[in-house]
Coordinates of C-alpha atoms in Angstrom, one line a residue:
Chain V
M258 CA 73.7 122.4 117.7
T259 CA 73.2 121.7 114.2
N260 CA 76.2 121.1 111.3
E261 CA 74.6 123.9 109.4
F262 CA 74.9 126.1 112.3
V263 CA 78.4 125.3 113.0
L264 CA 79.5 125.5 109.6
E265 CA 77.5 129.0 108.9
A266 CA 79.5 130.3 112.1
I267 CA 82.7 129.5 110.6
T268 CA 82.3 130.7 107.5
R269 CA 81.1 134.1 108.5
E270 CA 84.0 134.3 111.2
F271 CA 86.1 133.1 108.6
P272 CA 85.2 133.5 104.8
E273 CA 88.3 133.0 103.2
S274 CA 89.4 129.9 104.8
V275 CA 87.0 127.6 104.5
I276 CA 87.8 125.4 101.3
S277 CA 85.1 122.6 101.1
S278 CA 83.0 121.1 103.9
S279 CA 80.8 117.9 104.0
E280 CA 79.2 115.6 106.2
P281 CA 80.4 112.0 105.9
Y282 CA 78.4 109.8 108.4
G283 CA 77.0 113.0 109.8
M284 CA 80.0 114.6 111.4
L285 CA 80.6 117.9 110.2
T286 CA 84.1 118.0 108.1
V287 CA 85.5 121.2 107.0
E288 CA 88.7 121.5 104.9
V289 CA 90.5 125.2 105.9
K290 CA 93.3 126.6 104.7
K291 CA 96.4 125.7 107.3
E292 CA 97.4 129.2 107.7
D293 CA 94.1 129.9 109.3
L294 CA 93.6 126.4 111.4
K295 CA 95.1 127.7 114.8
K296 CA 92.6 130.8 114.8
I297 CA 89.4 128.4 113.8
I298 CA 90.4 126.5 116.5
H299 CA 91.1 128.9 118.8
Y300 CA 87.5 130.5 117.7
L301 CA 85.7 127.2 118.3
K302 CA 87.3 126.8 121.4
D303 CA 86.8 130.6 123.2
S304 CA 83.4 131.4 121.6
S305 CA 80.1 130.5 122.7
L306 CA 80.3 127.4 120.1
E307 CA 82.4 125.8 123.2
I308 CA 83.7 123.1 121.0
N309 CA 86.5 123.2 123.7
F310 CA 87.9 119.6 123.7
L311 CA 90.7 118.3 121.5
T312 CA 89.5 114.7 120.6
D313 CA 92.4 113.6 118.6
I314 CA 95.2 114.7 116.0
C315 CA 96.2 112.7 113.3
G316 CA 98.0 112.6 109.8
I317 CA 97.2 111.5 106.7
H318 CA 99.0 110.8 103.2
Y319 CA 97.7 110.8 99.6
P320 CA 100.7 110.2 97.5
E321 CA 98.5 110.6 94.2
F322 CA 97.8 114.5 95.0
P323 CA 100.9 116.1 95.0
D324 CA 99.4 119.6 95.6
R325 CA 97.5 118.4 98.7
E326 CA 99.7 115.4 99.3
I327 CA 100.1 115.4 103.6
G328 CA 97.0 116.1 105.5
V329 CA 96.1 116.5 109.3
V330 CA 92.8 115.7 110.5
Y331 CA 91.7 117.2 114.0
H332 CA 89.1 115.8 115.9
L333 CA 87.0 118.4 118.3
H334 CA 84.2 118.1 120.4
N335 CA 81.8 120.0 122.5
M336 CA 80.8 117.6 125.2
M337 CA 77.9 119.7 126.6
T338 CA 75.8 119.3 123.6
N339 CA 77.9 116.2 122.3
F340 CA 79.0 118.0 119.2
R341 CA 81.5 116.5 117.1
I342 CA 83.9 118.4 113.9
R343 CA 86.2 117.2 111.8
L344 CA 88.7 120.0 110.6
K345 CA 91.0 119.2 108.0
I346 CA 94.3 120.7 106.5
F347 CA 96.3 119.9 102.9
M348 CA 100.0 120.6 102.1
T349 CA 102.2 119.7 99.6
R350 CA 105.2 117.8 100.5
D351 CA 107.9 120.4 100.0
D352 CA 105.8 122.5 102.6
V353 CA 104.7 120.3 105.5
E354 CA 104.5 122.9 108.4
V355 CA 101.4 124.0 110.3
D356 CA 100.7 125.8 113.5
S357 CA 101.0 123.7 116.7
L358 CA 97.9 123.7 119.0
T359 CA 100.1 123.2 122.2
E360 CA 99.3 126.8 123.1
L361 CA 95.5 125.7 123.4
Y362 CA 95.5 122.2 124.7
A363 CA 97.9 120.7 126.5
G364 CA 97.3 117.2 124.9
A365 CA 97.8 118.5 121.5
N366 CA 101.9 118.0 122.6
W367 CA 101.9 114.3 122.0
M368 CA 99.2 114.2 119.7
E369 CA 101.8 116.1 117.2
R370 CA 104.7 114.3 118.4
E371 CA 103.1 111.3 117.4
T372 CA 102.0 112.6 114.0
F373 CA 105.2 114.3 113.6
D374 CA 106.8 111.0 113.9
F375 CA 104.8 109.1 111.6
F376 CA 104.2 111.8 108.9
G377 CA 106.8 113.9 109.2
I378 CA 104.7 117.1 109.5
K379 CA 106.3 119.8 111.2
F380 CA 104.3 122.0 114.0
K381 CA 105.5 125.3 114.2
G382 CA 105.8 126.4 117.9
H383 CA 105.8 122.9 119.1
P384 CA 108.2 122.7 122.4
D385 CA 109.4 119.4 121.9
L386 CA 109.0 117.9 118.2
R387 CA 111.0 115.2 118.5
P388 CA 109.6 111.4 117.4
I389 CA 107.7 109.7 119.9
L390 CA 106.9 106.0 119.0
N391 CA 109.9 105.3 116.9
M392 CA 113.4 105.5 117.8
E393 CA 114.7 109.0 117.6
D394 CA 117.4 107.9 114.6
L395 CA 115.1 106.0 112.3
G396 CA 115.9 108.9 109.9
Y397 CA 112.2 108.4 108.0
H398 CA 108.4 108.5 108.7
P399 CA 107.1 105.0 108.4
M400 CA 103.4 105.8 107.9
L401 CA 103.8 107.6 104.5
K402 CA 102.6 105.6 101.7
E403 CA 106.2 104.9 99.9
Y404 CA 107.1 102.8 102.6
R405 CA 105.4 99.4 102.0
L406 CA 104.4 97.1 105.1
E407 CA 106.4 94.3 103.3
D408 CA 109.8 94.3 102.3
G409 CA 109.7 96.1 98.9
T410 CA 112.7 94.3 97.6
R411 CA 111.4 91.0 97.6
T412 CA 110.9 89.5 94.0
D413 CA 109.5 86.1 95.0
K414 CA 105.8 87.4 95.2
N415 CA 103.5 89.1 93.3
D416 CA 100.5 90.5 95.0
S417 CA 98.7 91.4 92.3
M418 CA 97.8 87.7 91.7
F419 CA 95.7 88.1 94.9
G420 CA 93.6 91.2 94.0
R421 CA 95.9 93.5 96.4
Chain I
M276 CA 101.2 125.9 128.9
K277 CA 103.0 125.4 132.1
D278 CA 106.7 125.2 131.5
N279 CA 108.1 122.2 133.0
S280 CA 111.6 122.0 131.9
L281 CA 114.2 121.1 134.8
S282 CA 116.0 124.5 134.7
N283 CA 112.7 126.3 134.9
I284 CA 111.7 123.9 138.1
L285 CA 115.0 124.8 139.6
N286 CA 114.9 128.5 138.9
Q287 CA 111.9 128.3 141.3
Y288 CA 114.0 127.6 144.2
E289 CA 115.9 131.1 145.5
S290 CA 118.9 129.5 146.8
K291 CA 120.7 126.2 146.7
E292 CA 119.8 126.0 150.6
Q293 CA 116.1 125.4 149.7
I294 CA 117.3 121.7 148.1
D295 CA 117.9 119.4 151.0
G296 CA 120.9 117.6 149.5
Q297 CA 122.3 116.8 146.1
L298 CA 120.2 116.1 143.4
Y299 CA 120.2 112.5 141.6
T300 CA 118.5 111.0 138.8
L301 CA 116.0 108.1 139.2
N302 CA 115.1 105.6 136.6
L303 CA 112.1 104.6 137.0
G304 CA 111.5 101.7 134.1
P305 CA 111.6 100.6 131.7
T306 CA 111.0 97.3 133.0
H307 CA 109.9 98.1 136.8
P308 CA 107.6 96.4 138.5
A309 CA 105.6 99.5 139.5
T310 CA 105.5 100.8 135.7
H311 CA 102.9 98.4 134.6
G312 CA 104.3 97.6 131.1
I313 CA 107.7 99.2 129.3
F314 CA 108.0 102.7 129.6
Q315 CA 111.0 105.0 131.3
N316 CA 110.5 107.9 133.9
V317 CA 113.5 109.8 134.4
L318 CA 113.2 111.0 137.6
T319 CA 115.2 113.9 139.0
M320 CA 114.9 113.7 142.7
D321 CA 115.9 115.7 145.9
G322 CA 116.0 113.1 148.6
E323 CA 112.2 111.5 148.2
R324 CA 110.9 114.6 146.4
I325 CA 110.4 114.5 142.4
L326 CA 111.7 117.8 141.1
H327 CA 111.3 116.8 137.4
A328 CA 110.1 114.0 135.3
E329 CA 110.4 112.8 132.0
Q330 CA 108.9 109.9 130.6
T331 CA 109.9 108.0 127.2
V332 CA 107.5 105.5 125.5
G333 CA 107.4 103.4 122.5
Y334 CA 109.4 100.4 123.7
I335 CA 106.8 98.1 122.5
H336 CA 105.2 100.0 119.5
R337 CA 104.2 97.6 117.0
A338 CA 103.1 99.6 114.3
F339 CA 99.2 98.5 114.5
E340 CA 98.0 101.5 112.3
K341 CA 100.5 100.7 109.5
I342 CA 99.6 97.1 109.6
S343 CA 95.8 97.9 109.2
E344 CA 97.0 99.2 105.9
R345 CA 97.4 95.7 104.5
R346 CA 94.8 93.6 106.2
N347 CA 91.2 93.2 105.5
Y348 CA 88.4 94.6 108.0
A349 CA 88.1 91.4 109.8
Q350 CA 91.8 90.6 110.1
I351 CA 92.3 93.9 112.1
T352 CA 89.9 92.5 115.0
T353 CA 93.1 90.7 116.3
L354 CA 95.4 94.0 116.3
T355 CA 92.5 95.6 118.6
D356 CA 92.7 93.1 121.0
R357 CA 96.2 93.5 121.8
M358 CA 95.7 97.2 122.6
N359 CA 94.1 97.4 125.7
Y360 CA 94.3 93.7 127.0
C361 CA 92.9 94.3 130.3
S362 CA 89.4 94.8 128.4
A363 CA 90.2 93.3 124.9
P364 CA 86.2 92.7 124.1
I365 CA 85.7 96.4 124.4
N366 CA 88.3 97.4 121.5
N367 CA 87.3 94.5 119.6
L368 CA 83.5 95.1 119.8
G369 CA 84.2 98.8 119.1
W370 CA 86.3 98.3 116.2
H371 CA 83.3 96.3 114.7
M372 CA 80.9 99.2 115.3
T373 CA 82.9 101.1 113.6
V374 CA 83.0 98.9 110.6
E375 CA 79.0 98.4 110.6
K376 CA 79.0 102.0 110.9
L377 CA 80.9 102.4 107.3
I378 CA 79.2 99.7 105.5
G379 CA 75.7 100.6 107.0
V380 CA 74.9 97.6 109.1
E381 CA 72.4 97.4 111.9
V382 CA 72.8 94.6 113.6
P383 CA 69.7 92.7 115.5
K384 CA 68.9 93.6 119.3
R385 CA 69.9 90.6 120.7
V386 CA 73.4 91.5 119.6
D387 CA 73.5 94.8 120.8
Y388 CA 72.6 93.2 124.1
M389 CA 75.0 90.6 124.0
R390 CA 77.8 93.4 123.3
V391 CA 76.5 95.1 126.2
I392 CA 77.1 92.4 128.6
L393 CA 80.3 91.7 127.2
M394 CA 81.7 94.9 127.1
E395 CA 80.5 95.6 131.0
L396 CA 81.9 92.3 131.7
A397 CA 85.2 93.8 130.2
R398 CA 84.9 96.8 132.5
I399 CA 84.3 95.2 135.5
G400 CA 87.6 93.0 134.7
D401 CA 89.4 96.0 133.6
H402 CA 88.7 98.1 136.7
L403 CA 89.3 95.2 139.4
I404 CA 92.6 94.9 138.2
C405 CA 93.3 98.5 138.1
N406 CA 91.9 98.7 141.5
G407 CA 93.5 95.7 143.1
V408 CA 96.9 97.0 141.8
T409 CA 96.0 100.4 143.3
G410 CA 95.4 98.2 146.5
M411 CA 98.6 96.4 146.1
D412 CA 100.8 99.3 145.3
S413 CA 100.0 100.8 148.4
G414 CA 101.1 97.9 150.3
A415 CA 97.7 96.0 150.5
I416 CA 97.9 92.6 148.2
T417 CA 95.1 90.6 149.4
G418 CA 92.3 92.8 147.4
L419 CA 94.2 92.1 144.3
T420 CA 94.6 88.4 145.0
Y421 CA 90.7 88.2 146.0
M422 CA 90.2 90.1 142.8
F423 CA 92.2 88.0 140.0
V424 CA 89.9 85.0 141.3
E425 CA 86.9 87.2 140.1
R426 CA 88.8 88.2 136.7
E427 CA 89.4 84.8 136.0
R428 CA 85.6 83.8 136.1
I429 CA 85.2 86.5 133.6
Y430 CA 87.8 85.2 131.6
D431 CA 85.9 81.6 131.9
M432 CA 82.9 83.6 130.3
Y433 CA 85.0 84.7 127.5
E434 CA 86.1 81.5 126.8
Q435 CA 82.8 80.4 126.4
I436 CA 82.3 82.9 123.5
C437 CA 85.3 82.3 121.8
G438 CA 88.0 80.0 123.3
A439 CA 90.3 82.6 124.2
R440 CA 90.8 84.1 127.3
M441 CA 92.8 87.2 127.2
T442 CA 93.0 88.4 124.1
T443 CA 89.5 87.5 122.7
N444 CA 88.8 87.5 119.3
M445 CA 85.2 87.5 119.9
G446 CA 83.2 89.6 117.7
R447 CA 82.5 89.7 113.8
I448 CA 81.3 92.0 111.6
G449 CA 77.4 92.2 111.9
G450 CA 77.4 90.3 115.4
F451 CA 79.1 87.5 116.7
E452 CA 80.6 84.2 115.6
R453 CA 78.4 82.2 118.0
D454 CA 75.4 82.6 120.6
F455 CA 76.2 82.1 124.3
T456 CA 76.4 78.4 124.7
P457 CA 74.3 76.9 127.9
K458 CA 77.8 77.0 130.0
F459 CA 77.9 80.8 129.6
H460 CA 74.6 81.0 131.1
E461 CA 75.1 79.1 133.7
L462 CA 78.6 80.8 134.6
I463 CA 76.9 84.4 134.1
K464 CA 74.1 83.5 136.2
D465 CA 76.6 82.3 139.1
F466 CA 78.4 85.7 138.6
L467 CA 75.6 88.0 138.9
K468 CA 74.6 86.1 142.3
T469 CA 78.2 85.6 144.0
F470 CA 80.0 88.2 142.6
P471 CA 78.5 91.2 144.2
P472 CA 79.3 89.8 147.9
R473 CA 82.9 89.1 147.0
F474 CA 83.0 92.5 145.6
Q475 CA 81.6 94.1 148.9
E476 CA 84.4 92.2 150.7
F477 CA 87.1 94.1 148.6
C478 CA 85.4 97.3 149.0
N479 CA 85.4 96.9 152.9
L480 CA 88.6 96.0 152.8
L481 CA 90.1 99.4 151.1
E482 CA 87.6 102.0 150.6
R483 CA 87.6 103.4 154.2
N484 CA 91.1 101.8 155.0
R485 CA 92.8 104.3 157.0
I486 CA 96.3 103.7 155.6
F487 CA 94.8 103.5 152.3
M488 CA 93.3 106.7 152.2
D489 CA 96.2 108.3 153.6
R490 CA 98.3 106.9 150.9
T491 CA 95.9 107.9 148.2
I492 CA 93.8 111.1 149.1
G493 CA 95.6 114.1 147.6
A494 CA 98.0 111.8 145.9
G495 CA 98.6 112.6 142.2
S496 CA 95.5 115.2 141.8
I497 CA 94.7 117.1 138.5
S498 CA 92.0 119.8 138.0
A499 CA 88.8 119.2 135.5
E500 CA 90.5 122.1 133.5
R501 CA 93.9 120.6 133.4
A502 CA 92.2 117.0 132.8
L503 CA 90.0 118.5 129.7
S504 CA 93.3 120.3 128.3
Y505 CA 95.1 117.1 128.4
G506 CA 92.1 115.4 126.7
F507 CA 91.4 112.9 129.6
T508 CA 88.0 110.8 129.4
G509 CA 86.7 108.1 131.3
P510 CA 87.2 107.5 135.1
N511 CA 90.2 109.6 135.2
L512 CA 88.3 112.4 134.0
R513 CA 85.1 111.5 136.0
A514 CA 87.4 111.9 139.2
A515 CA 88.2 115.3 138.6
G516 CA 84.1 116.3 138.4
V517 CA 83.1 116.3 134.8
D518 CA 80.2 113.7 134.3
Y519 CA 81.1 112.7 130.5
D520 CA 80.5 109.4 129.4
V521 CA 80.4 108.1 125.9
R522 CA 77.8 105.5 126.9
V523 CA 75.5 108.4 127.9
A524 CA 76.4 110.8 125.7
Q525 CA 76.4 109.2 122.5
P526 CA 74.9 105.7 123.2
Y527 CA 75.7 103.0 121.0
S528 CA 74.5 99.3 121.3
S529 CA 71.3 100.1 122.7
Y530 CA 73.0 101.6 126.1
Q531 CA 69.9 104.0 126.3
D532 CA 67.8 100.9 127.2
F533 CA 69.6 100.5 130.3
D534 CA 69.6 102.5 133.5
F535 CA 72.7 103.4 135.1
I536 CA 74.2 106.5 136.7
I537 CA 78.0 108.0 135.9
P538 CA 79.8 108.5 139.4
V539 CA 81.9 111.0 139.5
G540 CA 84.7 112.5 142.0
T541 CA 85.7 116.1 142.9
S542 CA 89.3 116.3 143.3
G543 CA 91.2 114.3 140.5
D544 CA 93.1 112.1 143.0
T545 CA 94.2 109.1 143.4
Y546 CA 91.5 108.2 146.0
D547 CA 88.6 109.5 143.6
R548 CA 90.1 107.6 140.7
F549 CA 89.8 104.6 142.8
M550 CA 86.5 105.3 144.0
V551 CA 85.0 106.3 140.7
R552 CA 86.1 102.7 139.3
Q553 CA 85.1 101.0 142.5
Q554 CA 81.4 102.9 141.7
E555 CA 81.2 102.2 137.9
I556 CA 81.9 98.6 138.7
W557 CA 78.4 98.5 140.8
E558 CA 76.8 100.3 137.7
S559 CA 78.1 97.8 135.2
I560 CA 76.6 95.0 137.3
K561 CA 73.4 96.8 137.2
I562 CA 73.8 97.1 133.4
I563 CA 74.9 93.3 133.2
K564 CA 71.5 92.4 135.1
Q565 CA 69.2 94.9 132.9
A566 CA 70.5 93.2 129.7
Y567 CA 70.5 89.8 130.4
E568 CA 67.1 89.6 131.9
N569 CA 65.9 91.2 128.9
L570 CA 68.2 89.3 126.6
P571 CA 66.0 89.2 123.3
E572 CA 65.5 86.3 121.2
G573 CA 66.5 86.2 117.4
P574 CA 69.7 85.7 115.7
F575 CA 73.4 86.7 117.2
H576 CA 74.5 88.3 113.8
A577 CA 73.1 90.8 111.2
D578 CA 72.4 89.3 107.5
V579 CA 75.4 90.4 106.2
P580 CA 76.9 87.8 103.6
D581 CA 79.4 90.2 102.4
F582 CA 81.2 90.0 105.3
Y583 CA 80.0 87.4 107.9
L584 CA 81.3 84.1 106.9
P585 CA 78.7 81.3 106.1
E586 CA 78.2 78.1 107.9
K587 CA 80.8 75.6 107.2
A588 CA 78.6 72.9 106.1
D589 CA 77.0 75.5 103.5
V590 CA 80.3 76.2 102.3
Y591 CA 80.7 72.9 101.1
Q592 CA 76.9 72.2 99.9
K593 CA 75.6 75.7 98.4
M594 CA 77.2 77.5 95.5
E595 CA 76.4 80.8 96.9
A596 CA 78.0 80.6 100.5
L597 CA 81.3 79.3 98.8
I598 CA 81.5 82.5 96.7
Y599 CA 80.9 84.5 99.6
H600 CA 83.3 82.5 101.7
F601 CA 86.0 83.3 99.0
K602 CA 85.4 86.5 98.8
I603 CA 85.4 87.3 102.3
V604 CA 88.6 85.3 102.7
M605 CA 90.4 86.9 99.8
G606 CA 89.0 90.5 100.9
E607 CA 87.2 91.0 97.3
T608 CA 84.2 92.6 99.2
D609 CA 83.3 96.3 98.2
V610 CA 83.4 98.4 101.0
P611 CA 82.0 102.0 100.6
K612 CA 84.3 104.8 100.3
G613 CA 84.4 107.5 103.3
E614 CA 85.4 108.5 106.6
V615 CA 83.9 107.5 109.9
Y616 CA 84.9 108.4 113.6
H617 CA 83.2 106.0 116.1
A618 CA 83.9 106.3 120.0
V619 CA 83.2 103.8 122.5
E620 CA 83.8 103.8 126.5
G621 CA 86.8 101.9 126.8
G622 CA 87.7 100.7 130.3
N623 CA 90.0 103.8 130.4
G624 CA 87.9 106.3 128.5
E625 CA 86.7 107.1 124.7
L626 CA 88.5 104.8 122.4
G627 CA 88.3 106.3 118.9
F628 CA 88.4 104.9 115.7
Y629 CA 89.1 107.2 112.9
L630 CA 88.8 105.0 109.6
V631 CA 89.3 106.4 106.1
S632 CA 88.3 103.9 103.3
D633 CA 89.0 104.1 99.7
G634 CA 86.8 101.2 98.8
G635 CA 90.0 98.7 99.0
R636 CA 90.2 95.6 101.0
S637 CA 91.8 97.3 103.5
P638 CA 91.4 100.4 105.6
Y639 CA 93.6 103.6 103.8
R640 CA 94.2 105.1 107.1
L641 CA 93.1 103.6 110.7
H642 CA 94.3 105.7 113.5
F643 CA 93.1 104.7 117.0
R644 CA 92.5 107.5 119.7
R645 CA 93.7 105.7 122.7
P646 CA 93.1 107.2 126.3
C647 CA 96.1 105.8 127.5
F648 CA 98.3 107.8 125.2
I649 CA 96.4 111.1 126.4
Y650 CA 96.9 110.5 130.0
Y651 CA 100.3 109.6 130.0
Q652 CA 101.7 112.9 129.1
A653 CA 99.8 114.3 131.7
Y654 CA 102.0 112.0 134.5
P655 CA 104.7 114.5 134.9
E656 CA 102.7 117.0 135.7
M657 CA 100.7 115.2 138.0
I658 CA 103.7 113.7 140.2
T659 CA 106.2 116.8 140.2
G660 CA 106.3 118.0 143.7
S661 CA 105.5 114.7 145.4
V662 CA 107.0 111.9 146.6
I663 CA 108.1 108.6 144.7
S664 CA 105.7 106.4 146.6
D665 CA 102.7 109.1 145.5
A666 CA 103.8 108.9 141.6
I667 CA 103.7 104.7 142.0
V668 CA 100.0 104.8 143.2
T669 CA 99.0 107.8 140.9
M670 CA 100.5 105.6 137.9
C671 CA 98.7 102.6 138.8
S672 CA 95.3 104.6 139.2
M673 CA 95.7 105.8 135.9
N674 CA 95.4 102.6 134.6
I675 CA 98.2 102.8 132.1
I676 CA 98.6 100.0 129.7
A677 CA 101.5 99.4 128.0
G678 CA 99.7 97.9 124.9
E679 CA 97.4 101.2 124.3
L680 CA 99.8 103.5 125.0
D681 CA 102.1 102.2 122.1
A682 CA 100.1 100.7 119.8

C-alpha cells in the first residue's frame, strides 16, 4: 500500500472533502473538511484499505491563522501492511466542534477527553466529555497558546534578550 | 459501544433478589498499595463482586507537553525519562530518535547497537518489575524480592552510562554522551552469564505454580477485537493474540539485524500477559547477546555539531567549539520546519512522539502517545463482573505506571 494509492482512494470516495495533502517525513498527511472526518475514518476502517487502528488523537493551536485556528490531528494505522496515515481538520475559534469517534473506536473516548481538556474542542456525540487530566473546575484549556507557561504578568524578565 | 453506566448494569438485574446484599461503594485508591501510583477507582460492589467501576486520573499530571513548548530539544530529554520511569531509557532514546528524524541525522552503527542493548535492558527491567509485582499482588512476594536484585544490576549498568539509576538522562541527539565504560563491559558480561539461571528460578517459582495459575487464568481478560478497538499495543495486545511489535513492523535502531520472535498469547487474560512478558525477557536477552557480541567499533555519536555538545577541552581552546557550545546551550540552532511521528516499542507498548516544529528553539507542539493512558480506560470493562482480587492482579499485569498515564 502506497501513499498515492490511499490518497487516490480517499479522493475518489470523497472528492469534495480533501482540502490538501502532503507527505512530511514519508507519512501521508491529509487535511479534510471537519464535517466529513467521521465518514472518512469510517471508510478507512471498514473498506479494503483496513486502516483500522486508531493510534492517537491530539489537538493543535495556531493563533496566527484565525480561519483555521484550532486543529485536531488523527493518526491511524493498518497493522498488517504497517501503513500509517495522518488526518487533520481545522476550525475557527467560535466553532470548535467535531464528530466524536467513540462509536468507531472505544479508545477514542479518553483521547478525545484529553483533547477537550487541553484545547476545548467539543466532540459531538461523546458520552462523557469532561476534563481528564486537569481538574474539572479549572475553567480554561491550558494548551492554547494564549496561556504562557511562565507567569505572563512578570515584568522583571525580558525574554527577547535571550533569543526567545 | 457498550453502555457501562451504573444504571444500565443495574437494569440487567431482573429483580433485586439477584443482588445478594446491599450495594456499597469502595474507593480503590487514589493512594493504595495495589494501585501502583496515584489514581482512583470507585467500585460499586455487591459483596466481593464488582458491578461498576469508574476511574479518575490526573493526580500527578505535570503538563509535560506544555513545558516542552518552552524547552529546547535537548532539555526535553529529562521530561521523557519521567514518564515511564520503569524503563526510562526507552522513552529517552525514543525521543532522540524522533528529533534525529526531524533534523535528518543518521547515527553510526555503534550508536544503534548501543541503543538496542540499553533499550532491551530497560525492557527486561520493566518486565521484571511488572511480573514480580503480579506475583506479589497474588500473594507471592519472593519472586519480587529476587527480581529487584536483578533490576538493581541493570541500574548499575545505567549508572555506568550516565551516572543516574532511575531517571536516566543517557541519550543525546546524535548518540550518547560517552561510550560504554570498562566497568560496564564487566557488568554486562556478568549479567548475560548469571541472569538467565536466576531468571529461570523466578520462572520456576510462578509459571506452573498452581495457586498463581488459579489466581490469574481468566482474570481480567480482553478479546483481541476489543483490545484493538481500545488501541492496545505491546504485551497487552500480544497477550490477546495479535503479533504486532513496532520493533518488527517498523524497525528502528537496526532491530532488523537481530533474530528474535514475538511471543503471543491467546486469551488476553492476566496469565497470558504475565507469560508474554516472561517470554519477552528471554527474547530481550537473545537480542542483547547478539548486539553486544557484534557491537561495531567506531564513534559513539554522529557528527552533528549543531546539536551535540563539543568536548569541554575544545570549548576552552577552539573558537568553533565555543560557538557551537554557545549556540546549543542558548537554543539558537536552526531546526527544520515540519511534523514527524516516531514510534518505538516501549516497555508497555507503542510509545509515539508527535512533534511539530515551526523552526524555533522549542517544539511548536509535542504530543506523547502514552500506552498506559490507552490501556487504563479499558480497565473497568476488564474487571466488571469479577471479584476484587482479580481486579488487583489485572491492574498490575497491565503494567499501569502513573507517570506515563498522566504525563
